[in-house]
XYZ file of C-alpha atoms in Angstrom:
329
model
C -4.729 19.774 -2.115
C -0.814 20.057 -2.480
C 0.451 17.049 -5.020
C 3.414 14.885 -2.883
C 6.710 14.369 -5.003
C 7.442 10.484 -4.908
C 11.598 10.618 -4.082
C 13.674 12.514 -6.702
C 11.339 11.677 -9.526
C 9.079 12.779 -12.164
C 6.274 11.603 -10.717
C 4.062 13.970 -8.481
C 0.458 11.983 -7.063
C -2.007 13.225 -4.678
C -1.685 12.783 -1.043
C -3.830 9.463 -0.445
C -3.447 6.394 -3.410
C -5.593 3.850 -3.981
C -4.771 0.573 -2.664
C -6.274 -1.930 -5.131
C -5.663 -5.539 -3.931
C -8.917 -5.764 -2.121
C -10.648 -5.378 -5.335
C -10.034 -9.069 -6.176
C -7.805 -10.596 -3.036
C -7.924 -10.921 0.852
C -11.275 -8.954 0.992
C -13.641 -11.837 0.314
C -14.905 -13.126 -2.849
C -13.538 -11.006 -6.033
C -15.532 -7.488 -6.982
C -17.474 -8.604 -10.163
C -15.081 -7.779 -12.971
C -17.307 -4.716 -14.318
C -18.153 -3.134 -10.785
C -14.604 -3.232 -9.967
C -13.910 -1.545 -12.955
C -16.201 1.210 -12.821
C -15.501 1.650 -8.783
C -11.908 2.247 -9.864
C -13.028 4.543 -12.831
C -14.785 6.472 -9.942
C -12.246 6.539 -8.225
C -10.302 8.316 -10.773
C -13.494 10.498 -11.078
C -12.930 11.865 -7.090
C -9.459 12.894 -7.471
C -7.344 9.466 -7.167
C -4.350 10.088 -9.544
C -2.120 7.090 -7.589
C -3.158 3.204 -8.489
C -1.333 0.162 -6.333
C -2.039 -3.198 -7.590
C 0.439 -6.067 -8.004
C 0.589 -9.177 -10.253
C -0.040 -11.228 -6.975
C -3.206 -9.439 -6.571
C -5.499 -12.465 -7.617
C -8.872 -13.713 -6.092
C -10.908 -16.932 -7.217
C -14.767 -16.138 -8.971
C -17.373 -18.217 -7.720
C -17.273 -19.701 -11.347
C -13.691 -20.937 -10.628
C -12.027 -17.991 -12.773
C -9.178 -15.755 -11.917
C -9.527 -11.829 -10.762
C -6.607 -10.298 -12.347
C -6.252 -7.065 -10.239
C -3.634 -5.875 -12.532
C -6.303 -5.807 -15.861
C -8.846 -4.381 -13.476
C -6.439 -1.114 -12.970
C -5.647 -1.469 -16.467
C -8.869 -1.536 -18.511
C -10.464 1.185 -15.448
C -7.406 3.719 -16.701
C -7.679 3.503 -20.037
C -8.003 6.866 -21.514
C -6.354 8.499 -18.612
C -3.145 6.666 -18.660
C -1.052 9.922 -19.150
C -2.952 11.572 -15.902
C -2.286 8.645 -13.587
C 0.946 6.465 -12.077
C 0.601 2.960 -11.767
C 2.610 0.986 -9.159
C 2.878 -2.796 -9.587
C 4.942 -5.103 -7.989
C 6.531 -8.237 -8.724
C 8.786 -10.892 -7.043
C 6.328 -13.093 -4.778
C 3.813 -15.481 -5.761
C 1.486 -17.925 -3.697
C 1.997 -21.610 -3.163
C -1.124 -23.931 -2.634
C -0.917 -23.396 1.504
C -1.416 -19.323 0.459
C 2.501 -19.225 2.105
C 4.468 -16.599 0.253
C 6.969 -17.910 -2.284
C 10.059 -15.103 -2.838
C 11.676 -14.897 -6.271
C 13.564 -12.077 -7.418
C 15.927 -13.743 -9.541
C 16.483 -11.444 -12.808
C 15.031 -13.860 -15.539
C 11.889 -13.600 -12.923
C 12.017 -9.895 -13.151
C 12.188 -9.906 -16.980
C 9.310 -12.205 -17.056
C 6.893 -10.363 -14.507
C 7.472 -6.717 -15.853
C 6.465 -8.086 -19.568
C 3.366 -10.041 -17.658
C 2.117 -7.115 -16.136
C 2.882 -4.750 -18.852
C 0.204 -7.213 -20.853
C -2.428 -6.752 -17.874
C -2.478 -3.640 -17.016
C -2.565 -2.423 -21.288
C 0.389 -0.250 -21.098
C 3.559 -0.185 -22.354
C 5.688 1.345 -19.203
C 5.104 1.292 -15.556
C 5.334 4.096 -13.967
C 6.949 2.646 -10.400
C 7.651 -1.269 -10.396
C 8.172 -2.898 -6.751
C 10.217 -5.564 -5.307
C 7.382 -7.158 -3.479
C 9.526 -8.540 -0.647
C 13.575 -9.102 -0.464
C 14.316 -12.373 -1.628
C 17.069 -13.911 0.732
C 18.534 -15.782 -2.310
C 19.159 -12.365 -4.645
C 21.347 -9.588 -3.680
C 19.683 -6.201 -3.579
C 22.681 -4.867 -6.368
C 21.385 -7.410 -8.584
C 17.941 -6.763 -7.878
C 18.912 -2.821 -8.920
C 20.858 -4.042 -11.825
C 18.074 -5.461 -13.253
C 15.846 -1.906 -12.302
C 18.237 -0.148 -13.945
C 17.834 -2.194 -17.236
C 14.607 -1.651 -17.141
C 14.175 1.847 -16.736
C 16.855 2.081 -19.771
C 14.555 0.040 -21.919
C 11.836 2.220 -20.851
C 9.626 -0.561 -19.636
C 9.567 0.828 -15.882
C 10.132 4.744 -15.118
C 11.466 4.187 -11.448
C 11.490 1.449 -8.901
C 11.129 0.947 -5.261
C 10.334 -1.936 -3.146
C 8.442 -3.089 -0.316
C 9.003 -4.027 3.311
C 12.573 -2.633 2.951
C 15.159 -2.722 5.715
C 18.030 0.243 6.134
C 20.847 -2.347 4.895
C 18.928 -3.777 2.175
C 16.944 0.002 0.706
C 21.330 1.696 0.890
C 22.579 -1.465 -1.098
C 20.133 -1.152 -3.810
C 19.812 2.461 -4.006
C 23.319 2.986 -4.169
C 23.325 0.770 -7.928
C 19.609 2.464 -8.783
C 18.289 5.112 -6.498
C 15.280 3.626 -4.988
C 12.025 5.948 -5.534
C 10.046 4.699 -2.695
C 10.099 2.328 -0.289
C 6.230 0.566 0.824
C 5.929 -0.674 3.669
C 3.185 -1.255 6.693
C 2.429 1.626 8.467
C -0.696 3.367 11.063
C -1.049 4.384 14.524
C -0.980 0.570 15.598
C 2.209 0.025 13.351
C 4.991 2.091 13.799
C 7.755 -0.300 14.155
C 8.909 0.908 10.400
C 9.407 4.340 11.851
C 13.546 3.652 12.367
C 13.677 4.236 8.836
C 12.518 7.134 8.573
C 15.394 9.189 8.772
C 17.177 7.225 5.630
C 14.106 7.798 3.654
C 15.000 11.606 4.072
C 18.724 11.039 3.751
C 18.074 9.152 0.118
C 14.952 11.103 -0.797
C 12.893 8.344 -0.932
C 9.098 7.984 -0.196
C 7.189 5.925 2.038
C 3.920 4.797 0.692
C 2.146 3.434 3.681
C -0.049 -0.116 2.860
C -2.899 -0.991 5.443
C -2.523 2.333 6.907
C -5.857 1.984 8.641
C -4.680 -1.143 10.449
C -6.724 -3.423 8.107
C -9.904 -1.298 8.613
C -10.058 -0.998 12.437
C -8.749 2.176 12.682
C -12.153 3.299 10.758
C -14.507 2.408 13.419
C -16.364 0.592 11.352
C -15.239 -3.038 12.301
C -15.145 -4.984 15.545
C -14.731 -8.778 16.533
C -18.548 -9.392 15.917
C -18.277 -8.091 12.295
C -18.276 -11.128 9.848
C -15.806 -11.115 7.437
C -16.151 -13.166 3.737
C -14.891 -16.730 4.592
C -11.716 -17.864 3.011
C -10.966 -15.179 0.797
C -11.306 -12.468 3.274
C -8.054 -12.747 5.557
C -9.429 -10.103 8.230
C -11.176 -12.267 10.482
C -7.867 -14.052 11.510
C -5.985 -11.060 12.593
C -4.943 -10.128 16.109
C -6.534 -7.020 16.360
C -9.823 -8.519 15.689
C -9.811 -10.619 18.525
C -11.643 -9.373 21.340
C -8.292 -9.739 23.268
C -6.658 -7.475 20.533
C -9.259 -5.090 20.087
C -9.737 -4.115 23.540
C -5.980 -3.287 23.225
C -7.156 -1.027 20.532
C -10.372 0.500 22.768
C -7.976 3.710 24.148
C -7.038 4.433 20.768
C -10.003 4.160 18.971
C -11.538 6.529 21.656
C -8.817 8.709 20.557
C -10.033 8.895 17.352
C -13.419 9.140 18.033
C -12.717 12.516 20.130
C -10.195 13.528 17.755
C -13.057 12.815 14.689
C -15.617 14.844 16.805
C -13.165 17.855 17.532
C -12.047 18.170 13.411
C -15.490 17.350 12.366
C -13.733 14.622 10.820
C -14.063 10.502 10.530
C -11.742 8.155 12.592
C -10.559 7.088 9.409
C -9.747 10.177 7.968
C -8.067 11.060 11.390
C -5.430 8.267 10.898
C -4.712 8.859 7.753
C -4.323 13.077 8.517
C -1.871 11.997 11.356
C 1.044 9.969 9.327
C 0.179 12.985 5.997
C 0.561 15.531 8.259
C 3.930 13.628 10.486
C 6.196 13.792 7.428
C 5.691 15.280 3.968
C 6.708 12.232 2.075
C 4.491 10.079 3.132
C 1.669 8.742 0.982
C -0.900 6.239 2.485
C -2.911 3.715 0.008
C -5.822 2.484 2.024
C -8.297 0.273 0.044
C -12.336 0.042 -0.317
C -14.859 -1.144 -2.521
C -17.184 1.139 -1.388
C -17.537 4.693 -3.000
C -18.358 6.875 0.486
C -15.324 5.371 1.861
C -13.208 6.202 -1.577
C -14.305 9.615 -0.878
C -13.850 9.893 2.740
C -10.253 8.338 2.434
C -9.710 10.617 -0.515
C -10.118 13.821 1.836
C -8.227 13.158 4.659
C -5.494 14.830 2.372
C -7.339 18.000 3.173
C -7.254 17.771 6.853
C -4.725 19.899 8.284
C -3.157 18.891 12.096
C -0.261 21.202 13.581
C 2.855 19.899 14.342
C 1.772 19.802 18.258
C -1.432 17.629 17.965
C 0.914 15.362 15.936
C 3.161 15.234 18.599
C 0.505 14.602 20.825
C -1.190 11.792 19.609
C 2.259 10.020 19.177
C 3.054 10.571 22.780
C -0.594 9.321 23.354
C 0.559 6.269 21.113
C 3.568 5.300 23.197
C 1.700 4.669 26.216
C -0.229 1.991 24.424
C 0.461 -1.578 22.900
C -1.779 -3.251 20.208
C -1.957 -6.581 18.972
C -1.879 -6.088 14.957
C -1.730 -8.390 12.250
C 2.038 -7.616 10.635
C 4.206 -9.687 13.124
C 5.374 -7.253 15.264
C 3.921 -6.094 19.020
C 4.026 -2.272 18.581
C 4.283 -0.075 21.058
């Protein structure tokens, strides 16, 4: 299994991360702080050498405590530090409604990075995120800041997420911009315009909910019940029986495509965006060891150059509903 350069840097990871928020948000109740820990020691154990997480990444206990995702990732790694990167992220935070509250202001910046550096038990971050582009803050302060920080060695490089064109060549043109993450599968593909600047720059694209939430597994469908409040899944568009019999051609796609490779439907999707464009790097999520492992070797499922361009002529004949706020098609 090749390692995938992130952008111009230092930093070389396998070819599927670990996502980490579900291990204490959107996924239902928190992962019991010593479970989590060990699942993400596992997944060290399989192969995983790439750990997202961000200080946003929180979850409620049933005893009214706080998951920190961050000192999950942190207190799993230690020991292995030096054979892993660690992506946070800062800039958003939660109001009481669970709307999204930007602030990328530099003081905010300053404050976050030292935060997280306290959570996650390390003393650099290996690739810090803008979380999401705050209207109020230009993207050369943003990088001004990055820049600092990478000088003070607190941060080695920085990207940021759900980047635009305009916004990724203003920032990377004061600090060149690492990788970009943004939202990304089969039913997602309205972030593909930007591909060709990600090449331009030599920047990666690390690809969140690249299995479209989990329904591009096969393992979910609008009867499934998801964990109440803190599990956001059951509210999304696919997931309505509307939505997912939008999804029923492709996930019959898969299913062939699974059978023919000898494969999962999972690992399919994930083996279609690593094997579209070499800088791609996908961070789907589990709690759940078989699927750690499954997701883990899609990165050794090859598919030529014609079956990708297959299934993406396949994919332009169809339109999903999927959470993410766009119709793609």
């Amino acid at each position: 299994m090749e390692k995938r350069r992130l952008g111009n840097s230092e930093l070389y990871v396998n070819p599927v991360g670990l996502g980490c928020m579900g291990f204490s948000h959107a996924s239902g109740d928190p992962m019991e702080k010593g479970a989590a820990v060990k699942t993400i020691r596992e997944a060290y154990e399989i192969g995983y050498d790439f750990f997202d997480t961000a200080e946003v990444y929180t979850g409620i206990y049933p005893d009214g405590t706080i998951s920190h995702n961050e000192e999950l990732v942190g207190e799993a790694l230690k020991g292995v530090r030096d054979q892993v990167v660690i992506a946070t992220k800062m800039g958003v935070h939660h109001n009481e409604d669970l709307t999204l509250r930007m602030d990328s202001r530099p003081e905010i910046i300053r404050k976050s990075v030292e935060e997280s550096l306290k959570r996650l038990g390390t003393d650099y971050i290996d690739l810090y995120y803008q979380h999401r582009i705050d209207p109020k803050v230009e993207p050369e302060t943003v990088a001004e800041t990055m820049t600092e920080l990478i000088r003070e060695g607190k941060i080695r490089y920085w990207g940021i997420s759900e980047a635009t064109e305009e916004y990724l060549r203003r920032a990377s043109a004061v600090c060149p911009v690492t990788a970009i993450q943004n939202r990304y599968s089969m039913m997602a593909r309205w972030h593909e315009t930007i591909f060709p600047v990600c090449e331009e720059l030599n920047v990666s694209y690390v690809a969140f909910s690249p299995l479209a939430n989990g329904i591009l597994s096969g393992k979910y469908t609008p009867d499934t019940k998801f964990e109440g409040r803190q599990d956001y899944r059951g509210g999304m568009p696919q997931y309505t029986k509307e939505g997912y019999a939008k999804a029923k051609g492709l996930l019959e796609l898969l299913s062939r495509l699974a059978e023919e490779k000898h494969a999962t439907m999972g690992q399919i999707s994930l083996a279609w965006m690593l094997c579209k464009k070499p800088y791609i790097v996908p961070i789907p999520g589990s709690r759940k060891i078989e699927r750690l492992k499954e997701n883990f070797g899609a990165g050794s499922i090859a598919l030529s150059a014609a079956e990708v361009a297959d299934i993406d002529a396949k994919l332009d004949t169809m339109s999903f509903d999927v959470f993410g706020g766009h119709t793609a098609k």
